[in-house]
Short mmCIF file of C-alpha atoms and ligand atoms in Angstrom, two decimals:
data_model
loop_
_atom_site.label_atom_id
_atom_site.label_comp_id
_atom_site.label_asym_id
_atom_site.label_seq_id
_atom_site.Cartn_x
_atom_site.Cartn_y
_atom_site.Cartn_z
CA MET A 566 26.33 -125.22 5.05
CA SER A 567 28.80 -126.37 2.42
CA VAL A 568 32.39 -125.09 1.99
CA ILE A 569 33.48 -123.01 -1.04
CA LEU A 570 37.11 -123.37 -2.18
CA LEU A 571 38.52 -120.36 -4.26
CA SER A 572 41.58 -120.50 -6.43
CA THR A 573 43.34 -118.85 -9.21
CA GLU A 574 45.73 -120.24 -11.85
CA SER A 575 48.54 -119.89 -9.23
CA SER A 576 47.17 -123.02 -7.55
CA LYS A 577 44.49 -124.40 -9.77
CA GLY A 578 45.51 -128.04 -10.19
CA LEU A 579 46.27 -128.53 -6.55
CA ALA A 580 42.97 -126.68 -5.41
CA SER A 581 40.71 -128.67 -7.84
CA CYS A 582 42.16 -131.98 -6.33
CA LEU A 583 41.79 -130.50 -2.87
CA ALA A 584 38.12 -129.71 -3.52
CA SER A 585 37.21 -133.07 -4.52
CA ARG A 586 39.10 -134.51 -1.72
CA LEU A 587 37.10 -132.29 0.68
CA GLY A 588 33.83 -132.46 -1.47
CA ALA A 589 33.82 -128.69 -1.56
CA GLU A 590 32.59 -126.72 -4.29
CA PHE A 591 35.41 -125.32 -6.42
CA VAL A 592 35.25 -121.70 -7.80
CA ASP A 593 37.89 -120.59 -10.18
CA VAL A 594 38.67 -116.88 -9.52
CA ASP A 595 38.80 -114.77 -12.89
CA VAL A 596 42.08 -112.78 -12.77
CA LYS A 597 43.03 -110.39 -15.69
CA VAL A 598 46.38 -108.94 -15.82
CA PHE A 599 46.52 -105.56 -17.68
CA PRO A 600 49.41 -104.40 -19.91
CA ASP A 601 50.78 -102.17 -17.32
CA GLY A 602 50.70 -105.08 -14.92
CA GLU A 603 47.74 -104.31 -12.74
CA SER A 604 45.60 -107.29 -11.78
CA LYS A 605 41.87 -107.30 -11.77
CA VAL A 606 40.03 -109.98 -9.93
CA ARG A 607 36.50 -111.11 -10.19
CA ILE A 608 34.90 -113.86 -8.01
CA PRO A 609 32.09 -115.50 -10.21
CA LYS A 610 30.08 -116.77 -7.11
CA GLN A 611 27.90 -115.14 -4.62
CA LEU A 612 29.68 -115.85 -1.31
CA ASP A 613 27.30 -114.20 1.41
CA GLY A 614 27.25 -116.18 4.62
CA LYS A 615 29.46 -119.10 3.31
CA ASP A 616 32.55 -120.59 4.71
CA VAL A 617 35.37 -120.05 2.18
CA ILE A 618 38.91 -121.42 1.72
CA VAL A 619 41.10 -119.29 -0.62
CA VAL A 620 43.98 -121.46 -1.94
CA HIS A 621 46.55 -119.36 -3.50
CA SER A 622 50.32 -119.96 -3.81
CA THR A 623 52.61 -116.86 -3.89
CA HIS A 624 55.37 -118.14 -6.06
CA PRO A 625 57.00 -116.01 -8.58
CA PRO A 626 56.02 -113.50 -9.74
CA VAL A 627 55.75 -113.16 -6.08
CA ASP A 628 54.41 -109.54 -5.96
CA LYS A 629 51.66 -110.41 -8.54
CA HIS A 630 50.37 -113.17 -6.79
CA MET A 631 50.60 -111.60 -3.36
CA MET A 632 48.61 -108.46 -4.67
CA GLN A 633 45.96 -110.92 -6.12
CA LEU A 634 45.71 -112.90 -2.87
CA PHE A 635 45.04 -109.37 -0.84
CA PHE A 636 42.35 -108.52 -3.58
CA ILE A 637 40.54 -111.80 -3.26
CA LEU A 638 40.87 -111.75 0.60
CA SER A 639 39.62 -108.28 0.74
CA LYS A 640 36.36 -109.13 -1.22
CA VAL A 641 35.76 -112.75 0.45
CA SER A 642 36.31 -111.14 3.99
CA ARG A 643 33.44 -108.66 3.35
CA VAL A 644 30.83 -111.22 2.63
CA ALA A 645 31.87 -114.52 3.81
CA ALA A 646 30.82 -116.06 7.19
CA ASN A 647 34.32 -117.51 7.83
CA THR A 648 37.54 -117.20 5.68
CA ILE A 649 40.49 -119.55 5.83
CA VAL A 650 43.41 -118.94 3.92
CA PHE A 651 45.65 -121.77 2.32
CA ILE A 652 49.07 -120.49 0.93
CA PRO A 653 50.87 -123.63 -0.03
CA TYR A 654 54.01 -121.64 -0.63
CA LEU A 655 54.40 -118.50 1.46
CA GLY A 656 56.47 -116.16 -0.53
CA TYR A 657 58.43 -113.48 1.36
CA ALA A 658 59.10 -115.86 4.36
CA ARG A 659 62.86 -115.77 3.85
CA GLN A 660 62.69 -111.88 4.74
CA ASP A 661 62.10 -112.75 8.41
CA ARG A 662 64.69 -110.40 10.09
CA GLU A 663 66.60 -107.26 9.50
CA PHE A 664 69.81 -109.08 8.15
CA LEU A 665 71.52 -105.45 7.29
CA GLU A 666 70.73 -102.41 9.14
CA GLY A 667 67.81 -100.71 7.87
CA GLU A 668 66.15 -103.48 6.13
CA VAL A 669 62.35 -103.92 6.12
CA VAL A 670 61.15 -107.20 7.70
CA SER A 671 58.93 -107.71 4.75
CA ILE A 672 57.04 -111.00 6.08
CA SER A 673 55.74 -108.86 8.92
CA THR A 674 54.04 -106.38 6.60
CA ILE A 675 52.72 -109.23 4.60
CA ALA A 676 51.51 -110.79 7.83
CA ASP A 677 49.72 -107.59 9.04
CA ILE A 678 48.02 -107.14 5.63
CA ILE A 679 46.91 -110.72 5.51
CA CYS A 680 45.59 -110.80 9.06
CA SER A 681 43.67 -107.59 8.64
CA TYR A 682 40.96 -109.38 6.42
CA ASN A 683 39.61 -111.18 9.52
CA ILE A 684 40.63 -114.63 8.47
CA LYS A 685 40.11 -117.60 10.89
CA ALA A 686 43.28 -119.43 10.16
CA LEU A 687 46.32 -119.47 7.81
CA ILE A 688 47.57 -122.85 6.41
CA THR A 689 50.97 -123.25 4.72
CA PHE A 690 53.50 -125.91 3.86
CA ASP A 691 56.99 -125.97 5.17
CA ALA A 692 57.19 -122.19 5.83
CA HIS A 693 60.84 -121.15 5.65
CA SER A 694 61.11 -120.44 9.41
CA MET A 695 59.08 -120.22 12.45
CA LEU A 696 60.28 -116.75 12.89
CA ALA A 697 58.28 -115.64 9.60
CA LEU A 698 55.22 -117.49 10.90
CA SER A 699 55.44 -115.57 14.22
CA TYR A 700 54.26 -112.36 12.66
CA PHE A 701 50.75 -113.74 12.02
CA LYS A 702 48.41 -112.89 14.65
CA VAL A 703 46.00 -115.72 13.71
CA PRO A 704 46.27 -119.45 14.23
CA VAL A 705 48.79 -120.83 11.83
CA HIS A 706 49.04 -124.42 10.65
CA ASN A 707 52.30 -125.12 9.15
CA ILE A 708 52.10 -128.65 7.39
CA SER A 709 55.42 -130.64 6.67
CA ALA A 710 55.69 -132.23 3.25
CA ILE A 711 58.83 -134.12 4.40
CA PRO A 712 56.73 -137.33 4.93
CA LEU A 713 55.47 -137.30 1.42
CA LEU A 714 58.88 -136.52 -0.12
CA ALA A 715 60.47 -139.34 1.89
CA ASP A 716 57.66 -141.56 0.93
CA TYR A 717 58.43 -140.85 -2.73
CA PHE A 718 61.95 -141.99 -2.31
CA LEU A 719 60.91 -145.17 -0.32
CA LYS A 720 58.50 -146.12 -3.08
CA HIS A 721 60.09 -144.74 -6.37
CA VAL A 722 63.75 -144.66 -5.95
CA SER A 723 65.71 -147.94 -4.69
CA ILE A 724 67.28 -146.70 -1.71
CA ASP A 725 69.64 -148.78 0.61
CA PRO A 726 69.32 -146.76 3.94
CA ASN A 727 72.82 -148.14 4.82
CA ASN A 728 74.29 -146.69 1.79
CA THR A 729 72.39 -143.33 1.91
CA VAL A 730 73.09 -139.95 3.51
CA ALA A 731 70.67 -137.12 3.59
CA VAL A 732 72.24 -133.73 3.27
CA SER A 733 70.97 -130.26 4.60
CA PRO A 734 72.67 -127.54 2.60
CA ASP A 735 72.65 -125.13 5.71
CA ALA A 736 72.10 -125.24 9.35
CA GLY A 737 68.57 -123.77 8.93
CA GLY A 738 67.51 -127.10 7.49
CA ALA A 739 68.80 -129.18 10.26
CA LEU A 740 65.39 -130.50 11.67
CA ARG A 741 64.16 -130.91 8.20
CA VAL A 742 66.99 -133.18 7.26
CA GLU A 743 66.65 -135.01 10.69
CA GLU A 744 63.09 -135.83 10.07
CA PHE A 745 63.48 -136.93 6.35
CA ALA A 746 66.58 -139.36 7.48
CA LYS A 747 64.60 -140.66 10.27
CA LEU A 748 61.70 -141.62 7.72
CA LEU A 749 64.51 -143.11 5.59
CA LYS A 750 66.42 -144.77 8.46
CA CYS A 751 69.46 -143.40 7.15
CA LYS A 752 72.26 -141.13 8.41
CA TYR A 753 72.30 -137.43 7.82
CA ILE A 754 74.60 -134.44 7.69
CA VAL A 755 74.43 -130.51 7.98
CA LEU A 756 76.75 -128.42 5.60
CA LYS A 757 77.79 -124.92 6.70
CA LYS A 758 76.44 -122.57 4.03
CA SER A 759 76.73 -118.84 3.91
CA ARG A 760 75.36 -116.24 1.70
CA ASP A 761 76.97 -112.89 1.02
CA ARG A 762 74.16 -110.29 2.06
CA VAL A 763 75.14 -107.98 -0.37
CA THR A 764 75.96 -109.97 -3.62
CA GLY A 765 73.69 -112.84 -2.75
CA GLU A 766 76.68 -115.28 -3.64
CA VAL A 767 76.43 -118.72 -1.74
CA SER A 768 79.37 -120.61 -0.44
CA ILE A 769 79.75 -123.73 1.45
CA ASP A 770 82.39 -124.65 4.00
CA GLU A 771 84.14 -127.69 2.57
CA HIS A 772 85.26 -128.78 5.98
CA SER A 773 81.52 -129.43 6.82
CA ILE A 774 81.79 -132.31 4.41
CA SER A 775 83.50 -135.31 5.49
CA LYS A 776 84.78 -137.60 2.45
CA ASP A 777 84.64 -140.73 4.68
CA SER A 778 80.88 -140.32 5.27
CA LEU A 779 79.86 -139.97 1.74
CA LYS A 780 82.37 -142.06 -0.45
CA ASP A 781 80.42 -144.50 -2.63
CA LYS A 782 77.24 -143.39 -0.77
CA VAL A 783 73.78 -141.85 -2.39
CA ALA A 784 73.44 -138.35 -1.05
CA ILE A 785 70.04 -136.78 -0.92
CA ILE A 786 69.92 -133.05 -0.62
CA VAL A 787 67.02 -132.00 1.47
CA ASP A 788 65.88 -128.32 1.43
CA ASP A 789 62.59 -126.28 1.87
CA MET A 790 62.87 -124.40 -1.55
CA ILE A 791 64.89 -124.09 -4.49
CA SER A 792 64.63 -120.55 -5.84
CA THR A 793 67.62 -119.87 -8.22
CA GLY A 794 69.19 -123.30 -7.48
CA SER A 795 72.49 -121.60 -6.29
CA SER A 796 72.26 -123.40 -2.78
CA VAL A 797 71.73 -126.76 -4.20
CA ILE A 798 74.24 -126.46 -7.01
CA THR A 799 76.91 -125.14 -4.55
CA ALA A 800 76.18 -128.19 -2.44
CA ILE A 801 76.12 -130.59 -5.53
CA ASP A 802 79.71 -129.10 -6.52
CA ASN A 803 81.06 -129.85 -2.93
CA LEU A 804 79.35 -133.18 -2.54
CA LYS A 805 80.89 -134.43 -5.95
CA ARG A 806 84.32 -133.97 -4.36
CA SER A 807 83.59 -136.35 -1.60
CA GLU A 808 83.34 -139.30 -4.48
CA CYS A 809 79.60 -140.01 -3.63
CA LYS A 810 77.93 -142.39 -5.88
CA ASP A 811 74.86 -140.49 -6.80
CA ILE A 812 73.00 -137.27 -5.74
CA TYR A 813 69.45 -136.72 -5.52
CA VAL A 814 67.66 -133.38 -4.69
CA THR A 815 64.30 -132.99 -2.82
CA CYS A 816 62.54 -129.86 -1.54
CA THR A 817 59.00 -128.80 -0.79
CA HIS A 818 58.71 -125.49 -2.93
CA ALA A 819 60.39 -125.85 -6.30
CA LEU A 820 60.35 -122.18 -7.66
CA MET A 821 63.08 -123.01 -10.28
CA LEU A 822 63.98 -119.72 -11.43
CA ASN A 823 66.80 -119.08 -14.12
CA ASP A 824 66.34 -122.54 -15.59
CA ALA A 825 67.30 -124.02 -12.14
CA TYR A 826 65.71 -127.62 -12.76
CA LYS A 827 67.96 -128.18 -15.69
CA ARG A 828 70.99 -126.57 -14.21
CA ILE A 829 70.79 -128.66 -11.23
CA LEU A 830 70.47 -131.94 -13.42
CA ASP A 831 73.33 -130.44 -15.52
CA ALA A 832 75.37 -130.06 -12.23
CA GLY A 833 75.15 -133.73 -11.60
CA ALA A 834 71.78 -134.52 -9.73
CA ARG A 835 70.21 -137.76 -10.87
CA ASP A 836 66.67 -136.17 -10.17
CA VAL A 837 64.92 -133.45 -8.38
CA ILE A 838 61.88 -134.24 -6.56
CA ALA A 839 59.54 -131.56 -5.19
CA SER A 840 56.00 -131.15 -3.92
CA ASN A 841 53.35 -129.48 -5.99
CA THR A 842 52.94 -126.40 -3.54
CA VAL A 843 54.51 -124.61 -6.66
CA PRO A 844 54.01 -126.01 -10.21
CA SER A 845 57.23 -127.02 -11.86
CA PRO A 846 58.73 -130.08 -13.90
CA ALA A 847 60.06 -131.13 -10.60
CA SER A 848 56.73 -131.21 -8.63
CA LYS A 849 55.98 -134.72 -8.67
CA VAL A 850 54.69 -135.19 -5.14
CA ASP A 851 51.02 -134.36 -4.61
CA ILE A 852 50.28 -132.79 -1.30
CA SER A 853 46.33 -132.48 -1.78
CA ASP A 854 45.62 -135.45 0.18
CA LEU A 855 47.49 -134.54 3.21
CA ALA A 856 46.42 -130.95 2.96
CA GLY A 857 42.64 -132.20 2.75
CA LYS A 858 43.15 -134.17 5.99
CA ASN A 859 44.62 -131.35 7.84
CA ILE A 860 42.00 -128.87 6.43
CA THR A 861 39.18 -131.04 7.64
CA SER A 862 40.28 -130.96 11.08
CA ILE A 863 41.23 -127.13 10.93
CA LEU A 864 37.70 -126.51 9.68
CA ALA A 865 36.23 -128.53 12.54
CA THR A 866 38.21 -126.44 15.08
CA HIS A 867 37.95 -122.89 13.61
CA ILE A 868 34.48 -123.03 12.22
CA ALA A 869 33.07 -125.38 14.72
CA LYS A 870 31.78 -127.73 12.07
CA SER A 871 33.30 -130.22 9.60
CA ILE A 872 32.42 -130.89 5.95
C1 R5P B 151 67.67 -120.73 2.61
O1 R5P B 151 68.12 -120.45 3.62
C2 R5P B 151 66.80 -121.57 2.04
O2 R5P B 151 66.41 -122.69 2.71
C3 R5P B 151 66.95 -122.17 0.56
O3 R5P B 151 68.27 -122.96 0.53
C4 R5P B 151 67.35 -120.94 -0.50
O4 R5P B 151 66.46 -119.96 -0.20
C5 R5P B 151 67.38 -121.47 -1.84
O5 R5P B 151 67.52 -120.42 -2.64
P1 R5P B 151 68.52 -120.66 -4.01
O6 R5P B 151 67.85 -121.62 -4.69
O7 R5P B 151 68.34 -119.22 -4.83
O8 R5P B 151 69.90 -120.85 -3.49
#
């Protein structure tokens, strides 16, 4: 029995590459958005008894894409033999705890809804935190795009490892930057970032940047995602004071709100390199091959046959 891969405009380019990689049939889900903002979803294919992979990123507008995902899953799970959901960018993962008293842990609600559709597994890339994934009561496969981002730098940016420092803007990215630096065989540092939980304002402790370790070096800021660009731009502003030679930025999910791509370049970054979990001008690194390899083995594990 063959596998059907369903997607919408949210992930169409990525999903069609993935379908060819897997030799799966690609079905483009028809989505209409009415003037009041409601989405209407139609799946133009009989899915009875089929194995289905739903590929749908939940980047901005996050709520619209999330609702569309729920609608697709509700339809697919009623008729398909097996359903696997691949959410390249998992929105709401940053709302993984009660930061201020009384806040809703939104990713837990999202997880409950997605898991209610009898899915065999969830696949995602570089989820914001392991805590966010812990709310999903189905097998979760969290794939790292860091090797692909590092490979891009090795192949397309002339990097001298002895003259390069990878930089995490915050402590939450320490393991990520360590993995990236290992692949580039360069040093890394972790900055101390804080965000005002009421205003959202970002600041970086300037003492977490040692001028000695960065002077005349190439700094590569590594983050899981760029949303408004505030974290990265604040890091760039601080790094510039350390007299580093050049600054690059890399991340998995480039949401690029408020013209963030241009603002990051204007702030002084030489280039911004992201994966294509989310479409953006920075999304230069294709994850479809890596996703395909993982999905082939995930299918074999959860559906007890491979394609
Ligand atoms: C935060 O912990 C994340 O890793 C990102 O650094 C952050 O969410 C990026 O958001 P923004 O671009 O709005 O600063």
